[in-house]
Structures are given as structure tokens and as C-alpha cells.
């Protein structure tokens, strides 16, 4: 684990990201930010249940995943302004990269042995393609509550990133370690790293927020520009607009195509 208070923290984090495929960076969020995040997660959960319905959410085979939380609470935009996040993003997938997803998690606790088996707690890669070692995508996953062995700390398989072959489940189980971390830490990982949500048997929810950033020419999981709407996007800081995909929009007409450079939907150099 490295701390942002250590000199050279980001170089050390990047070194570990390359060698082990992940690094835990502590002291990123302070207690006021964590309190505000907890309230925002529960507000977003209520709004999402209201919009989608409990039954449809349960049928999706997810446990406590909150997709598109920015639509329901503007607090979530703030994660895209955190200097330590931008420093890692710039140094890995570059300053033109875009947000592939931002998901909140209110991972509930289950009795021992009762956790449902779903995609998020099976070993998987968030970017399931090997491109000859090319770094196309990284994750920045915030522990809003401390991640412990009993509350479902994300399980990571050190050194399993950037591999063509797919190891078997026995190998994952033998090599996986829980990414235990204090509240306010960020777990950064190469999105080709094999990982899974741990089992929460703590008796309390485990709160977290995951981000995935990719090079600008990969499709987003959600088209954030269309999902949030132009009116909200234009009011945001320019870097946030760019991360949400404002400068990598696809034209839909010749009128949009033949615009002067400053009015184009796709900014030169975003590729
Ligand atoms: O909640 C976690 O610890 C991991 C979730 C995860 O891996 C996912 O949603 O892809």
C-alpha cells in the first residue's frame, strides 16, 4: 500500500500497477468526502430502485450495483475531479481517455454460505481482451468503507494482468488475495487483472465506487453524454466533459460532420 502523502507515491503506484497489476493508494478521500459519498450512494440507490424497479434489478443478477449514479446525484461528478485520479489516468491511458463506467456499490451482507453466485463475485476481467500488452483500460475503485476480509474486500489475483491464457478457477482460488484497505483508499488496477467481489458476511453494507477509464476510441458501457443530456454536460468542467465523452461523440448527419473545427463533435487528437 502507498499513501498520497509519500513523495513519489504515483511513480511507486505505477510501478506496482505494471508489475502486480494493481496497487492500493491510501489517504485519497477525507472523512467529509466519505460521509458525503455514503449519503449520495443511498440517495442514488433509492432513485434507481424508483426508476428501474426492484424486480428488474434483482433479475439482472447483480448485487447492490448502482449504475449511472451521476444521473441521480451530482455529487458523483466530483470523483472525476480528484487530482490523484487524474494523475493516474494521465500516466496510464492518457489525458484523452474516457470514462467507460462509474458504478456505485452497496454490497449487502449475507449469512455465511448464502451469498448468491453472480458475475461480480466470479473471477473476471473488466477489459476481457489481450492486446499484446497494450494498456487500454484501467480501474480506479474507491473503498468508501474500509475493505476487510469479512465485508467483501475485492479479491485480486496478483500478476494475472495482460495474459493471453485464461487460468482455471483452482489457480484463482489459490492465488487470490483480498485487497484490504482503509476507507478513502483507491484500488487502481489494470482492467485485464482477474478479480472478483469478496463475500460480505460482516452484518453491514460495504460501500464502494468503481471507475473504469479507457483509451478514447473504445465504446463506453453507457453513452454518458446521451444519458445525462447536453444541458448538464455543458455546465461541467472541461476535463469532466471530456471524460464523459463530449469530445468523442459520433456525428449523426452531414451538417454535424461539416462543422468548423471548434464546433465539431470529435476533437482532433482524441484517438
Ligand atoms: O465489488 C467488488 O468488489 C468488485 C465488483 C466487480 O468486480 C465488478 O462489478 O466488476
Coordinates of C-alpha atoms and ligand atoms in Angstrom, one line a residue:
X1 CA 0.0 0.0 0.0
X2 CA 1.3 3.5 -0.8
X3 CA 0.0 6.8 0.6
X4 CA -0.5 10.0 -1.3
X5 CA 1.4 11.7 1.5
X6 CA 4.6 9.9 0.4
X7 CA 6.9 11.7 -2.0
X8 CA 6.8 9.9 -5.4
X9 CA 3.6 8.0 -4.5
X10 CA 2.4 8.0 -8.1
X11 CA 5.7 6.6 -9.5
X12 CA 5.6 3.8 -7.0
X13 CA 1.9 3.1 -7.7
X14 CA 2.6 3.0 -11.4
X15 CA 5.5 0.6 -10.8
X16 CA 3.2 -1.8 -8.8
X17 CA 0.4 -1.4 -11.4
X18 CA 2.8 -2.7 -14.0
X19 CA 4.4 -5.5 -12.0
X20 CA 1.5 -6.8 -9.9
X21 CA -1.4 -5.4 -12.0
X22 CA -2.7 -3.4 -9.1
X23 CA -1.9 -1.0 -6.2
X24 CA -3.7 0.3 -3.2
X25 CA -3.3 4.0 -2.6
X26 CA -4.5 5.3 0.7
X27 CA -5.5 8.7 2.1
X28 CA -7.2 9.9 -1.1
X29 CA -10.6 10.8 0.4
X30 CA -11.1 12.6 3.7
X31 CA -13.9 11.8 6.2
X32 CA -16.2 14.6 4.9
X33 CA -15.9 13.3 1.4
X34 CA -16.6 9.8 2.6
X35 CA -19.7 10.9 4.6
X36 CA -21.0 12.7 1.6
X37 CA -20.3 9.7 -0.6
X38 CA -22.2 7.4 1.7
X39 CA -25.3 9.6 1.7
X40 CA -25.1 10.0 -2.1
X41 CA -24.9 6.3 -2.6
X42 CA -28.1 5.6 -0.6
X43 CA -29.8 8.5 -2.4
X44 CA -28.8 7.1 -5.8
X45 CA -30.0 3.6 -4.7
X46 CA -33.4 4.9 -3.8
X47 CA -33.7 6.8 -7.1
X48 CA -32.5 3.8 -9.2
X49 CA -35.0 1.4 -7.5
X50 CA -37.7 4.0 -8.2
X51 CA -36.8 4.3 -11.8
X52 CA -35.9 0.7 -12.7
X53 CA -38.0 -1.3 -10.1
X54 CA -36.7 -3.8 -7.6
X55 CA -37.8 -6.8 -9.6
X56 CA -35.9 -5.8 -12.8
X57 CA -32.8 -5.0 -10.7
X58 CA -33.0 -8.4 -9.0
X59 CA -33.5 -10.2 -12.3
X60 CA -30.3 -8.6 -13.7
X61 CA -28.1 -10.8 -11.5
X62 CA -26.3 -8.0 -9.7
X63 CA -25.8 -7.4 -6.0
X64 CA -26.0 -3.8 -5.0
X65 CA -24.6 -2.4 -8.2
X66 CA -25.6 1.2 -8.8
X67 CA -25.2 2.1 -12.5
X68 CA -25.1 5.7 -13.8
X69 CA -25.2 7.3 -10.3
X70 CA -24.3 10.7 -11.7
X71 CA -27.8 10.9 -13.2
X72 CA -29.3 10.7 -9.8
X73 CA -26.9 12.7 -7.8
X74 CA -24.4 15.4 -9.0
X75 CA -22.0 14.5 -6.1
X76 CA -20.7 11.6 -8.2
X77 CA -19.2 14.1 -10.8
X78 CA -16.7 15.0 -8.1
X79 CA -14.9 11.7 -8.4
X80 CA -13.8 12.9 -11.9
X81 CA -12.1 15.9 -10.5
X82 CA -9.9 14.2 -7.9
X83 CA -6.3 15.2 -8.7
X84 CA -4.9 11.8 -7.7
X85 CA -7.4 10.0 -10.0
X86 CA -6.4 12.3 -12.9
X87 CA -2.7 11.8 -12.3
X88 CA -3.0 8.1 -12.6
X89 CA -5.3 8.3 -15.6
X90 CA -3.0 10.7 -17.4
X91 CA 0.0 8.5 -16.7
X92 CA -1.7 5.3 -17.9
X93 CA -4.5 5.6 -20.5
X94 CA -3.6 9.3 -21.2
X95 CA -5.2 12.7 -21.0
X96 CA -7.6 11.9 -23.9
X97 CA -9.0 8.8 -22.2
X98 CA -12.7 8.5 -21.4
X99 CA -14.9 7.1 -18.6
X100 CA -16.1 3.6 -19.6
X101 CA -18.2 3.2 -16.4
X102 CA -18.8 4.6 -13.0
X103 CA -20.6 2.2 -10.7
X104 CA -21.5 2.6 -7.1
X105 CA -21.7 -0.5 -4.8
X106 CA -23.8 -1.0 -1.8
X107 CA -22.8 -4.6 -1.3
X108 CA -25.1 -6.2 1.3
X109 CA -24.1 -8.7 3.9
X110 CA -25.4 -12.3 3.7
X111 CA -25.2 -15.2 6.1
X112 CA -22.2 -17.4 5.6
X113 CA -22.8 -19.6 2.6
X114 CA -25.9 -17.6 1.4
X115 CA -24.2 -15.1 -1.0
X116 CA -25.7 -15.5 -4.4
X117 CA -23.3 -16.5 -7.2
X118 CA -23.3 -13.7 -9.7
X119 CA -21.0 -12.2 -12.3
X120 CA -19.4 -9.7 -10.0
X121 CA -18.3 -12.4 -7.5
X122 CA -16.9 -14.8 -10.1
X123 CA -13.3 -14.1 -11.2
X124 CA -13.4 -11.9 -14.3
X125 CA -11.6 -9.1 -16.1
X126 CA -13.3 -5.8 -16.7
X127 CA -11.4 -5.5 -20.0
X128 CA -11.5 -9.1 -21.3
X129 CA -9.1 -8.7 -24.2
X130 CA -5.4 -9.3 -24.5
X131 CA -3.9 -6.8 -27.0
X132 CA -0.3 -7.9 -26.9
X133 CA 0.4 -6.0 -23.6
X134 CA -1.1 -2.7 -24.8
X135 CA -2.7 -0.9 -21.8
X136 CA -6.2 0.0 -23.0
X137 CA -8.1 0.4 -19.7
X138 CA -7.6 0.9 -16.0
X139 CA -9.8 0.9 -13.0
X140 CA -9.9 3.2 -10.0
X141 CA -12.0 1.6 -7.3
X142 CA -12.7 3.6 -4.1
X143 CA -13.2 2.0 -0.7
X144 CA -15.9 4.2 0.8
X145 CA -16.0 1.8 3.8
X146 CA -12.8 0.1 4.9
X147 CA -12.3 -3.1 2.8
X148 CA -11.9 -6.1 5.2
X149 CA -11.7 -9.8 4.8
X150 CA -15.2 -10.2 6.2
X151 CA -17.0 -7.4 4.4
X152 CA -16.2 -8.5 0.9
X153 CA -12.9 -6.7 0.0
X154 CA -12.3 -7.2 -3.7
X155 CA -10.3 -10.3 -4.4
X156 CA -7.4 -9.7 -6.8
X157 CA -5.0 -12.2 -8.5
X158 CA -1.6 -10.5 -8.4
X159 CA 0.3 -10.7 -11.7
X160 CA -2.7 -12.1 -13.6
X161 CA -3.0 -9.0 -15.8
X162 CA -2.0 -8.8 -19.5
X163 CA -2.1 -12.5 -20.1
X164 CA -3.5 -14.3 -23.1
X165 CA -4.2 -17.6 -21.4
X166 CA -7.2 -17.9 -19.0
X167 CA -6.2 -19.7 -15.8
X168 CA -8.6 -22.1 -14.1
X169 CA -10.7 -21.4 -11.1
X170 CA -8.4 -23.5 -8.8
X171 CA -5.5 -21.3 -9.8
X172 CA -7.5 -18.1 -9.0
X173 CA -8.6 -19.5 -5.6
X174 CA -5.0 -20.5 -4.7
X175 CA -3.5 -17.1 -5.7
X176 CA -6.2 -14.5 -4.9
X177 CA -5.7 -12.1 -2.1
X178 CA -8.3 -9.7 -0.6
X179 CA -7.5 -6.0 -1.4
X180 CA -7.9 -4.9 2.2
X181 CA -7.8 -1.1 2.5
X182 CA -8.8 1.7 4.8
X183 CA -11.8 3.8 3.9
X184 CA -10.8 6.6 1.5
X185 CA -8.2 4.4 -0.3
X186 CA -8.3 3.8 -4.1
X187 CA -7.5 0.4 -5.6
X188 CA -6.1 1.0 -9.0
X189 CA -5.8 -1.9 -11.4
X190 CA -5.1 -2.8 -15.0
X191 CA -8.5 -3.8 -16.2
X192 CA -7.1 -7.1 -17.6
X193 CA -6.4 -8.2 -14.0
X194 CA -8.6 -11.1 -12.8
X195 CA -10.6 -10.1 -9.8
X196 CA -14.0 -10.7 -8.0
X197 CA -16.1 -9.2 -5.3
X198 CA -15.4 -10.9 -2.0
X199 CA -18.3 -12.2 0.2
X200 CA -19.7 -9.8 2.7
X201 CA -20.6 -11.6 5.9
X202 CA -19.9 -8.6 8.2
X203 CA -23.5 -7.8 9.0
X204 CA -23.2 -4.3 7.4
X205 CA -23.2 -3.0 3.8
X206 CA -19.8 -2.5 2.1
X207 CA -19.8 0.8 0.2
X208 CA -17.6 1.4 -2.8
X209 CA -17.4 3.2 -6.1
X210 CA -15.7 1.8 -9.2
X211 CA -14.4 3.7 -12.3
X212 CA -13.1 2.3 -15.5
X213 CA -11.2 4.6 -17.9
X214 CA -10.3 3.5 -21.4
X215 CA -8.4 5.0 -24.4
X216 CA -10.8 7.3 -26.2
X217 CA -11.6 5.0 -29.1
X218 CA -13.3 2.3 -27.1
X219 CA -17.1 2.4 -26.7
X220 CA -18.4 3.4 -23.3
X221 CA -20.6 1.0 -21.4
X222 CA -23.1 3.8 -21.1
X223 CA -23.2 6.7 -23.5
X224 CA -22.8 9.3 -20.7
X225 CA -23.4 12.3 -23.0
X226 CA -26.8 11.0 -24.1
X227 CA -27.7 9.5 -20.7
X228 CA -27.0 12.7 -18.8
X229 CA -28.1 15.2 -21.5
X230 CA -26.3 18.2 -23.1
X231 CA -27.7 20.7 -20.6
X232 CA -26.0 19.0 -17.7
X233 CA -22.7 18.3 -19.5
X234 CA -22.1 21.8 -20.7
X235 CA -22.3 23.1 -17.1
X236 CA -19.4 20.8 -16.0
X237 CA -15.6 21.5 -16.0
X238 CA -14.0 20.9 -19.4
X239 CA -12.0 17.9 -18.2
X240 CA -15.2 16.2 -16.9
X241 CA -16.9 16.9 -20.2
X242 CA -14.0 15.3 -22.0
X243 CA -14.0 12.2 -19.7
X244 CA -17.7 11.8 -20.2
X245 CA -17.2 11.6 -23.9
X246 CA -18.2 15.1 -25.0
X247 CA -15.2 15.3 -27.4
X248 CA -15.6 11.8 -28.8
X249 CA -19.2 12.0 -29.9
X250 CA -20.2 10.4 -33.2
X251 CA -21.8 12.6 -35.8
X252 CA -25.3 11.7 -37.0
X253 CA -25.6 14.0 -40.0
X254 CA -23.6 15.7 -42.7
X255 CA -24.5 19.0 -41.1
X256 CA -22.7 17.8 -37.9
X257 CA -19.8 16.4 -40.0
X258 CA -19.1 19.6 -41.9
X259 CA -18.8 21.9 -38.9
X260 CA -15.8 24.2 -38.4
X261 CA -13.1 22.6 -36.2
X262 CA -14.2 24.5 -33.0
X263 CA -17.8 23.2 -33.3
X264 CA -17.0 19.6 -34.2
X265 CA -18.3 16.7 -32.0
X266 CA -15.0 14.9 -32.2
X267 CA -11.9 16.8 -31.2
X268 CA -8.8 16.2 -33.2
X269 CA -6.2 14.1 -31.4
X270 CA -8.7 12.2 -29.3
X271 CA -7.6 8.9 -30.9
Ligands
LIG1 O1 -17.5 -5.1 -5.7 C1 -16.4 -5.6 -5.9 O2 -15.5 -5.7 -5.0 C2 -16.0 -6.0 -7.3 C3 -17.0 -5.7 -8.3 C4 -16.6 -6.1 -9.7 O3 -15.6 -6.8 -9.9 C5 -17.4 -5.7 -10.8 O4 -18.5 -5.2 -10.7 O5 -16.9 -5.9 -12.0

